[in-house]
Short mmCIF file of C-alpha atoms in Angstrom, two decimals:
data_model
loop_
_atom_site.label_atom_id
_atom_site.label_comp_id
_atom_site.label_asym_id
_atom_site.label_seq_id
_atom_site.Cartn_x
_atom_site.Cartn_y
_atom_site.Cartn_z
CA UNK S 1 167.16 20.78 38.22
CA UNK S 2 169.13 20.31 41.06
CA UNK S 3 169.97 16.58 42.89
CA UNK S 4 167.60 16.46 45.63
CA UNK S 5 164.81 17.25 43.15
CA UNK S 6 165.43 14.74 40.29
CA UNK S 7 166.36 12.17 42.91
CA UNK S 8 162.66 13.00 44.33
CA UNK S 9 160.99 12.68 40.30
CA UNK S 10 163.16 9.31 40.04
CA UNK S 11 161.86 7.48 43.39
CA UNK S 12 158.03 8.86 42.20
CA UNK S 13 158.22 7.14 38.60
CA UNK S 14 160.06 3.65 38.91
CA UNK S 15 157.74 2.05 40.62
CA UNK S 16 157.82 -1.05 39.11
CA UNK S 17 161.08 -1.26 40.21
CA UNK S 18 161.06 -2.16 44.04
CA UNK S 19 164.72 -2.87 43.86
CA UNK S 20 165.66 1.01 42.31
CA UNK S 21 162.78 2.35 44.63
CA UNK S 22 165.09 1.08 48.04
CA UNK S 23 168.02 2.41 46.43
CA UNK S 24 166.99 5.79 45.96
CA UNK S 25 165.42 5.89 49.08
CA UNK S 26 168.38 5.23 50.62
CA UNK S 27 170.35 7.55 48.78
CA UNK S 28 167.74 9.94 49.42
CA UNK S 29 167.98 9.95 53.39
CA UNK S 30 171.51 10.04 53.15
CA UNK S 31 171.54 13.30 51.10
CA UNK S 32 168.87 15.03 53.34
CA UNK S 33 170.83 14.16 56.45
CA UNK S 34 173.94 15.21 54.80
CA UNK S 35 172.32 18.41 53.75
CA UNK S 36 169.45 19.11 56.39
CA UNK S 37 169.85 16.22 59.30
CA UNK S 38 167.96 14.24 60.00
CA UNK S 39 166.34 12.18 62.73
CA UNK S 40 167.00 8.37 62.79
CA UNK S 41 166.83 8.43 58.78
CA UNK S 42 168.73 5.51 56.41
CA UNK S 43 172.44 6.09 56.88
CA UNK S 44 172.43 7.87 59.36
CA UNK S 45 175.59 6.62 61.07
CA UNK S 46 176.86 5.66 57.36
CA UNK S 47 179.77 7.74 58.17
CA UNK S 48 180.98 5.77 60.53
CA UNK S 49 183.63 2.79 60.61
CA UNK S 50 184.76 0.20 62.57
CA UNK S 51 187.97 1.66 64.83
CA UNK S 52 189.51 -1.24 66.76
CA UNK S 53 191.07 -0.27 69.90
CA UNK S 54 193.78 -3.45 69.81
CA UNK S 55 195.74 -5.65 67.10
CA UNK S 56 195.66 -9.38 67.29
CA UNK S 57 199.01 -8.86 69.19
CA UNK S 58 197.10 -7.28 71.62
CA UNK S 59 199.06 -3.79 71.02
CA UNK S 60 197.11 -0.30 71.00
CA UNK S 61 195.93 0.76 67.70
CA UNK S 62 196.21 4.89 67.49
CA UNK S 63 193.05 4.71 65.29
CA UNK S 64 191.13 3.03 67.93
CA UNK S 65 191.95 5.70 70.28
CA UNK S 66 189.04 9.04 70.31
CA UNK S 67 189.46 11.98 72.40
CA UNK S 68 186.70 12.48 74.67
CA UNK S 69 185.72 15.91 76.17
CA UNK S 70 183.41 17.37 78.05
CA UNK S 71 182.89 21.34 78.07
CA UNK S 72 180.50 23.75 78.33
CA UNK S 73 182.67 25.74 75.52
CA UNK S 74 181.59 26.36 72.49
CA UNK S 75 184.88 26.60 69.89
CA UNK S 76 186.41 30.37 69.18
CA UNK S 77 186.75 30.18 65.61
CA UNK S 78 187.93 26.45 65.19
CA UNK S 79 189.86 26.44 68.56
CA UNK S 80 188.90 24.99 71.97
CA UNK S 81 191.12 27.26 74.25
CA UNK S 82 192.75 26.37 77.52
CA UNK S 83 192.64 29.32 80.39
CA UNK S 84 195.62 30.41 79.45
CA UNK S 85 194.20 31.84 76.20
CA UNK S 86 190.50 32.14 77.22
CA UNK S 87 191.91 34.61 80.48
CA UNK S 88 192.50 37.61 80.12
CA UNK S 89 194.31 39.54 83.54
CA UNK S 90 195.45 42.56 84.71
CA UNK S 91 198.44 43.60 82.96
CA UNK S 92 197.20 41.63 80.30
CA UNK S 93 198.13 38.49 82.33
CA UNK S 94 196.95 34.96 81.23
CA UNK S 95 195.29 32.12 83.00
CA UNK S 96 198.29 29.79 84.80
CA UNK S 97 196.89 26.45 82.52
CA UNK S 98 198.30 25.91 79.27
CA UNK S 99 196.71 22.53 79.01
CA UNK S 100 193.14 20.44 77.92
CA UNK S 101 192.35 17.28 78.94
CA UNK S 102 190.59 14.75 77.70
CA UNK S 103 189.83 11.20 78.28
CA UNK S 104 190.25 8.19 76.01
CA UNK S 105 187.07 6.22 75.05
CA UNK S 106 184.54 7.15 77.36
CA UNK S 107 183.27 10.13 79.13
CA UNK S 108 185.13 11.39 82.25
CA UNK S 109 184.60 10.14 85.67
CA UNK S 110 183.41 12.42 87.93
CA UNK S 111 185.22 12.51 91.68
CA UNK S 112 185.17 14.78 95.18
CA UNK S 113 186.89 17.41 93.51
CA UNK S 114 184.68 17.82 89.81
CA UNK S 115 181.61 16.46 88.07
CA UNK S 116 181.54 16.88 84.06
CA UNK S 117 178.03 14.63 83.44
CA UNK S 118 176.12 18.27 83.38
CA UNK S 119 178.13 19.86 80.85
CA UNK S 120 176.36 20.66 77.37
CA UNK S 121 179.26 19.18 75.21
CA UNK S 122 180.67 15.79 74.28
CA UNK S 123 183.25 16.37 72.10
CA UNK S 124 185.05 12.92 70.28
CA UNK S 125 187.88 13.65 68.55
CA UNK S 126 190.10 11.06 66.16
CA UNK S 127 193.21 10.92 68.55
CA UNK S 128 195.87 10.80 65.55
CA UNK S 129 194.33 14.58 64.22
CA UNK S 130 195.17 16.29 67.44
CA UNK S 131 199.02 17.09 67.29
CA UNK S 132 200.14 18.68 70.80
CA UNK S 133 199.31 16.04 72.67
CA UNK S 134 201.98 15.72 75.33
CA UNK S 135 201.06 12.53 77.75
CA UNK S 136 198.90 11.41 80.58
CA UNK S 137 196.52 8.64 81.00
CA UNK S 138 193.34 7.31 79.41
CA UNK S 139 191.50 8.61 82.00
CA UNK S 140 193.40 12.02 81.54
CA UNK S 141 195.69 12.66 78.50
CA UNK S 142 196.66 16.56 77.95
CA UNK S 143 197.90 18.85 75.35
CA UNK S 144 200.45 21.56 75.81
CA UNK S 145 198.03 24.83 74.39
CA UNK S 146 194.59 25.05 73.05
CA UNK S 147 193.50 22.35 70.24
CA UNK S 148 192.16 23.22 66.83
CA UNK S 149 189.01 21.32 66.55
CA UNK S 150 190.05 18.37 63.45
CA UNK S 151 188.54 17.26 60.67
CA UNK S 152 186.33 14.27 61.70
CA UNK S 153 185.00 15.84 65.29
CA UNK S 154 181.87 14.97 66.47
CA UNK S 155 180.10 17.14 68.74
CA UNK S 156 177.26 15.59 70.82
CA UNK S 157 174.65 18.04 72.86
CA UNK S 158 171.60 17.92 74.61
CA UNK S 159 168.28 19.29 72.20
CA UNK S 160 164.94 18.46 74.12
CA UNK S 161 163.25 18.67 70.66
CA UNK S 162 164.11 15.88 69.50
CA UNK S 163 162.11 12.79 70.57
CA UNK S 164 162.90 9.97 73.19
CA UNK S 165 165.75 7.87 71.67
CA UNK S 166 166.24 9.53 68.26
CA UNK S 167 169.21 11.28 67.15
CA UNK S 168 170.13 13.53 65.01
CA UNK S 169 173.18 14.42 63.37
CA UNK S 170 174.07 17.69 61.61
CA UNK S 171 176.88 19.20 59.46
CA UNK S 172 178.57 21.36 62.36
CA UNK S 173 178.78 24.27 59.42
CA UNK S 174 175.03 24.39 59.25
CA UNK S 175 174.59 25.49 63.37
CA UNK S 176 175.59 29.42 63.92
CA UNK S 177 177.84 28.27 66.94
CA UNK S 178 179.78 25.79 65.22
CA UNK S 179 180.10 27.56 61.30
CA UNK S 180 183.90 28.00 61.62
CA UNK S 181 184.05 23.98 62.07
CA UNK S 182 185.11 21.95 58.43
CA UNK S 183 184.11 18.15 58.50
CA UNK S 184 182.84 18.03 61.98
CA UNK S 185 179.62 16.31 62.75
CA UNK S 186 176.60 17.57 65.51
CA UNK S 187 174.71 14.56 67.27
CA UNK S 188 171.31 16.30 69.31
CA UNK S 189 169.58 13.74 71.64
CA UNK S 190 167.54 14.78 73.81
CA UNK S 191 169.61 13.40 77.02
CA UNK S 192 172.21 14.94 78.36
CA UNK S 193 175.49 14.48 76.52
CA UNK S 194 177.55 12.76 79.11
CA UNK S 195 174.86 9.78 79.28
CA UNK S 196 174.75 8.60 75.94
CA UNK S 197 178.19 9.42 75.50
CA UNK S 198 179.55 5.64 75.86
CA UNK S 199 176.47 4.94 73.31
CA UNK S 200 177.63 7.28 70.98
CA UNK S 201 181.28 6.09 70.51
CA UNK S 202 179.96 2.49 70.13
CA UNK S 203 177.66 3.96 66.59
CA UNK S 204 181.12 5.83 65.12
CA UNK S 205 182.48 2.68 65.48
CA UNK S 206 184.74 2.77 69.08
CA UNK S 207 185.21 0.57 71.53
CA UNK S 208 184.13 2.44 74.74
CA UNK S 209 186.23 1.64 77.50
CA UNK S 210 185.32 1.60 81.34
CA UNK S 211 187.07 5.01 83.35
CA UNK S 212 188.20 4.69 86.45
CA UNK S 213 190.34 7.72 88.77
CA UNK S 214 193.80 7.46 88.24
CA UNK S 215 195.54 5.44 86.45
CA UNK S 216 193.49 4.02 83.53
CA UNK S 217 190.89 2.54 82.35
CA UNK S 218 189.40 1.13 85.33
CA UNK S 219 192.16 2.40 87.36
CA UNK S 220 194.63 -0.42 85.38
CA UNK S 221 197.76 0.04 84.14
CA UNK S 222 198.18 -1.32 80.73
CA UNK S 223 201.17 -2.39 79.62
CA UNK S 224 200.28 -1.91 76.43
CA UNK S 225 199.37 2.18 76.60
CA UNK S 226 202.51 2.56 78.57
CA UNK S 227 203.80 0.92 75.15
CA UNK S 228 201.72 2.87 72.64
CA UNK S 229 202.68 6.26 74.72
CA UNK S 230 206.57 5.49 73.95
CA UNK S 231 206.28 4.65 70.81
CA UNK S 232 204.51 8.01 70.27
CA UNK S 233 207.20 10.34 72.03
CA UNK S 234 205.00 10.42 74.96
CA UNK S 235 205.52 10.45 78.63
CA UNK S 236 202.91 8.49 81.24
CA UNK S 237 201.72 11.12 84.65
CA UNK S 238 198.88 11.38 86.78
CA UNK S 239 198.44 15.07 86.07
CA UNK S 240 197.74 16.24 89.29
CA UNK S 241 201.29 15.33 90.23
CA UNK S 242 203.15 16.39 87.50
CA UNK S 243 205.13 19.77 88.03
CA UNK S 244 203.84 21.68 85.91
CA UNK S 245 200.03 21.20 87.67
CA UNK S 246 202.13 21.78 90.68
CA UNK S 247 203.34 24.70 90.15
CA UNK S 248 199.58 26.08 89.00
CA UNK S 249 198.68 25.24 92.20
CA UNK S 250 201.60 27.21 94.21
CA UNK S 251 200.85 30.20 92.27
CA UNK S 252 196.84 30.01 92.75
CA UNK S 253 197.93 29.90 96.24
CA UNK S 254 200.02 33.04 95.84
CA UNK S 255 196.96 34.80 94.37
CA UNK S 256 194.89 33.55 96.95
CA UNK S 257 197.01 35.06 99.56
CA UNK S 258 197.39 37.84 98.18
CA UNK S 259 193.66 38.74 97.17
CA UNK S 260 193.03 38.02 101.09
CA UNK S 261 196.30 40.49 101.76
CA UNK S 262 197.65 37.82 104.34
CA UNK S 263 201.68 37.35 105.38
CA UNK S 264 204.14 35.21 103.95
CA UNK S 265 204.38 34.02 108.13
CA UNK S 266 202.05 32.51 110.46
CA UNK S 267 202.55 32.90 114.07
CA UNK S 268 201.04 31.66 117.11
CA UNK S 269 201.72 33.65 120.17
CA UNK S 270 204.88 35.68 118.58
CA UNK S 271 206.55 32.47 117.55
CA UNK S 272 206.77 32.05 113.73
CA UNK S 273 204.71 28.65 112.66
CA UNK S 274 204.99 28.64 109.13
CA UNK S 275 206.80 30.77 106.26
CA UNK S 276 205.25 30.71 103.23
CA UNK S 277 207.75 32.28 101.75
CA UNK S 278 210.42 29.88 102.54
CA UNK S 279 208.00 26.59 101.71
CA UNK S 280 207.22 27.82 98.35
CA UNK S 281 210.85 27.81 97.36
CA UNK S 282 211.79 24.67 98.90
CA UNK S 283 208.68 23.33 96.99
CA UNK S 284 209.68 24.88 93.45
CA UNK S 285 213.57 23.35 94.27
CA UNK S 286 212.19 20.20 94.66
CA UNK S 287 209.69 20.07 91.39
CA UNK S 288 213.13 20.61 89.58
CA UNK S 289 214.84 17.72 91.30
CA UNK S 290 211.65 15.78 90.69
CA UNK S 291 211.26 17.02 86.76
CA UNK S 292 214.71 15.97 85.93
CA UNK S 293 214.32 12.95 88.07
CA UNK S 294 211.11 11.33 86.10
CA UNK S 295 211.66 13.22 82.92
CA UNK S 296 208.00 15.49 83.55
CA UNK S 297 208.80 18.85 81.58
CA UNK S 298 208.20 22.09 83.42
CA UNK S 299 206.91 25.04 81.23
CA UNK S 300 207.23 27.71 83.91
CA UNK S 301 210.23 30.15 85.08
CA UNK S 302 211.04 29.00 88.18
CA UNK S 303 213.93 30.67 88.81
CA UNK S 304 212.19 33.84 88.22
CA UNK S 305 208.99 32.74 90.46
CA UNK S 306 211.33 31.90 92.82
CA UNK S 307 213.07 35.24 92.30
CA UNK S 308 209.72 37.11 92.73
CA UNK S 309 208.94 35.21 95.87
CA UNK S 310 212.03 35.79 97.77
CA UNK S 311 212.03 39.48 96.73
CA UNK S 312 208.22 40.46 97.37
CA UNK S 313 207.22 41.84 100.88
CA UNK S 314 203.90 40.42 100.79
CA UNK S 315 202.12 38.03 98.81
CA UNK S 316 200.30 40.44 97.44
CA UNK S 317 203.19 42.37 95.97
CA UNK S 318 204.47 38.68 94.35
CA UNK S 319 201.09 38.17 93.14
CA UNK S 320 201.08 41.52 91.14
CA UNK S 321 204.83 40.98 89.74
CA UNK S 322 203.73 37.56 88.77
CA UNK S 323 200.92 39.26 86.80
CA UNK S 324 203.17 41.81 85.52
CA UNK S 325 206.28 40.09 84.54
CA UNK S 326 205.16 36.32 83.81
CA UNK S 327 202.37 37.38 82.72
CA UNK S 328 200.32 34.84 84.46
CA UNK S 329 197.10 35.70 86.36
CA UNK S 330 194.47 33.48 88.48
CA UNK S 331 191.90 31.29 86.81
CA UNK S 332 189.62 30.91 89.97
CA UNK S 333 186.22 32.55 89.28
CA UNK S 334 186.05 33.51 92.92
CA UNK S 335 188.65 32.91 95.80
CA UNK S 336 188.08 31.41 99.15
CA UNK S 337 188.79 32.87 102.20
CA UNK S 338 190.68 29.95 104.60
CA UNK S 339 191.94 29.99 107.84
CA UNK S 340 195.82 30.13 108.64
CA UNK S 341 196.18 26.46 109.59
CA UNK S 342 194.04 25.26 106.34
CA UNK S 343 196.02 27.10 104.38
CA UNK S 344 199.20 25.94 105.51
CA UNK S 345 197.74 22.28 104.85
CA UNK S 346 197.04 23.10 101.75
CA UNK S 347 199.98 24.01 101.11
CA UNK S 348 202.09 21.16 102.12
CA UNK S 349 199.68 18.45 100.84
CA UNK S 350 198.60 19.81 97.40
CA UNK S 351 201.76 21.25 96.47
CA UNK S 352 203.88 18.29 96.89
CA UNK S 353 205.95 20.32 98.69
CA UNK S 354 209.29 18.80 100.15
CA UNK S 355 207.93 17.33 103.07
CA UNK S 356 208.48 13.62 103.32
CA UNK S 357 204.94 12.25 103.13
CA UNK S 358 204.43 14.33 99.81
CA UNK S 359 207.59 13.92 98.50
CA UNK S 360 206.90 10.11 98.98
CA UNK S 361 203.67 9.93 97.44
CA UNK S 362 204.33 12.39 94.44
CA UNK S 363 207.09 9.58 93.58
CA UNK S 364 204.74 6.36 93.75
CA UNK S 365 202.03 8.25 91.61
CA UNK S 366 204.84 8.79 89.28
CA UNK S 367 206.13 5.21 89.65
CA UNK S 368 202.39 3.44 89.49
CA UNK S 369 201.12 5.71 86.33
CA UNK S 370 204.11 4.21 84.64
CA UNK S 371 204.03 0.71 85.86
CA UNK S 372 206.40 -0.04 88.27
CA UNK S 373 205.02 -0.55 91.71
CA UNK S 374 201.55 -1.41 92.92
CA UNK S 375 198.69 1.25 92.66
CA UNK S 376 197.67 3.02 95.34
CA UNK S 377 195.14 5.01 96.27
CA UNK S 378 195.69 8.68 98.20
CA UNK S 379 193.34 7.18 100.84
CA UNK S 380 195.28 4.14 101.33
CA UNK S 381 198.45 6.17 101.50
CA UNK S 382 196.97 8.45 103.98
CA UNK S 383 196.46 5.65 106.68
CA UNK S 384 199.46 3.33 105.44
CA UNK S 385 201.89 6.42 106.32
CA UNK S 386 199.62 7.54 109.64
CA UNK S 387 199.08 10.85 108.02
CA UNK S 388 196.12 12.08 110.63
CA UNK S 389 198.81 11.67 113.08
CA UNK S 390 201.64 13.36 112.08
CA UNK S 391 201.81 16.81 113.31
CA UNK S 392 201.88 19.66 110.98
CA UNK S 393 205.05 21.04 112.56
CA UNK S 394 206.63 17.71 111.53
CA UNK S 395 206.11 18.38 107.52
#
């Protein structure tokens, strides 16, 4: 006879015992939600335990600290895979991003350039299970390659089916999607997954933070993470500036160019404007300088992209050796056709390229993420340094 069955026969025949009758029933729900899931039973958050995010020393706690995600992937095998493994190019190129992101305690921020809150999954991971991560922010910590999904996950989607707030939680083996995933834990509500996502950290026991942009956690920096990071081996960036996201972008540029067959030069009225060419080496110089400078690694060739740009004809022709010798192909679904002058400020503001105003701001993002001058927003720095004003020609 097996357990659920005799537990059933011992609830129906003690009834004179209210006291054995509760515990069963508990015991009960908590095996058919182990088993089955089920929705808003007894237990069904018994799983879960306090994780304080600070000491009484006020010092971050790494067991307070759960990786939040939101994807629309579902896990190959047990992994979730950055581009450069899910991307497959010609010459058997890979995407150009070896990294996932995640935030810390609370569901990303959306901003001008992205919106996550319509993505199917939440995933919450325990921070101290996920090995390769390299550094960040709260609001945007990364790993250096694709993450195997730990021991302890909890996986929160959207399931219409299940009734107005009710949850239910599911042994991540049990779903088709998910069977490859040991100890990890499916939460259906039937809102999206982004909006009960603060909810959801506070029942396994986090303490949900507030996101903000940047920086941190409402676009703060905290002494104390900067602490925690060190203490870890880890370094403090604002991705977008780091060298390594910089360099992504040069190349998606290069691919860009290239799809669109354009020139490494842009002239106006038979006088060269702009040489791509010559920019994009400057720009990969300076990332070096800048690398050593702030200790930001750089997991990229450049001395053979910048060998491939100065010996290519076209863009096109770098774009195909960069596929064919780096092995590193585009991860934009679709490119964007741009006009000449667009480009070119693309270019010198998104790169970071060696042009004072960039080279300025790249360094106070790397200062501020790491504490030692006032934050500052790109906005502010735009008008504070005049940038509407100052001609292209002058970058």
């Amino acid at each position: 006879m097996g357990f659920f069955t005799v537990l059933k026969k011992i609830i129906s025949t003690t009834s004179h015992n209210n006291h054995i009758r509760k515990v069963s029933q508990k015991a009960l729900a908590r095996y058919k939600n182990k088993a089955f899931g089920e929705i808003n039973s007894d237990g069904l958050f018994s799983f879960a335990k306090k994780h304080p995010l600070k000491n009484k020393n006020n010092e971050i706690l790494e067991d307070g600290l759960a990786l939040c995600r939101m994807d629309n992937n579902i896990p190959q095998k047990d992994m979730l895979r950055t581009t450069r493994d899910l991307i497959t190019g010609e010459f058997n190129s890979k995407g150009v991003r070896n990294s996932l992101h995640f935030s810390l305690n609370h569901p990303v921020i959306g901003h001008e350039s992205a919106d996550w809150s319509k993505h199917k999954y939440f995933y919450i991971m325990p921070f101290n299970k996920v090995p390769n991560i390299v550094g960040g922010s709260p609001v945007d910590i990364f790993t250096k390659g694709s993450v195997r999904i730990p021991k302890g996950t909890v996986i929160v989607r959207q399931n219409m089916n299940i009734p107005e707030g009710k949850y239910k939680i599911t042994r991540a083996q049990a779903i088709e999607e998910f069977k490859d995933l040991k100890g990890v834990k499916v939460i259906e509500t039937n809102k999206p997954a982004h909006n009960v996502g603060e909810q959801i950290l506070k029942k396994l026991g986090y303490e949900p933070q507030i996101g903000g942009l940047s920086y941190g956690w409402n676009d703060i920096v905290e002494p104390e993470f900067l602490n925690f990071l060190k203490q870890k081996g880890l370094f403090s960036a604002v991705h977008a500036f780091t060298p390594n996201a910089r360099i992504e972008q040069l190349l998606e540029l290069i691919f860009n160019r290239g799809h669109f067959n354009r020139e490494w030069t842009v002239t106006n009225n038979g006088q060269k404007i702009f040489d791509f060419k010559d920019e994009y080496i400057k720009v990969l110089k300076y990332l070096e300088e800048f690398s050593q400078k702030n200790n930001y690694p750089i997991d990229f060739n450049t001395k053979k992209i910048m060998a491939i740009i100065q010996e290519a004809k076209t863009p096109k022709e770098a774009a195909k050796r960069i596929n064919q010798e780096l092995k590193l192909c585009t991860q934009v679904p679709q490119f964007i056709d741009v006009d000449d002058m667009s480009f070119i400020g693309q270019s010198k503001l998104l790169i970071g390229s060696a042009n004072p105003i960039s080279k300025k701001y790249n360094q106070q993002m790397a200062d501020a993420i790491n504490g030692k001058c006032e934050k500052m927003s790109l906005a502010d720095f735009i008008i504070k340094n005049n940038y509407y004003n100052t001609p292209l020609t002058e970058f």
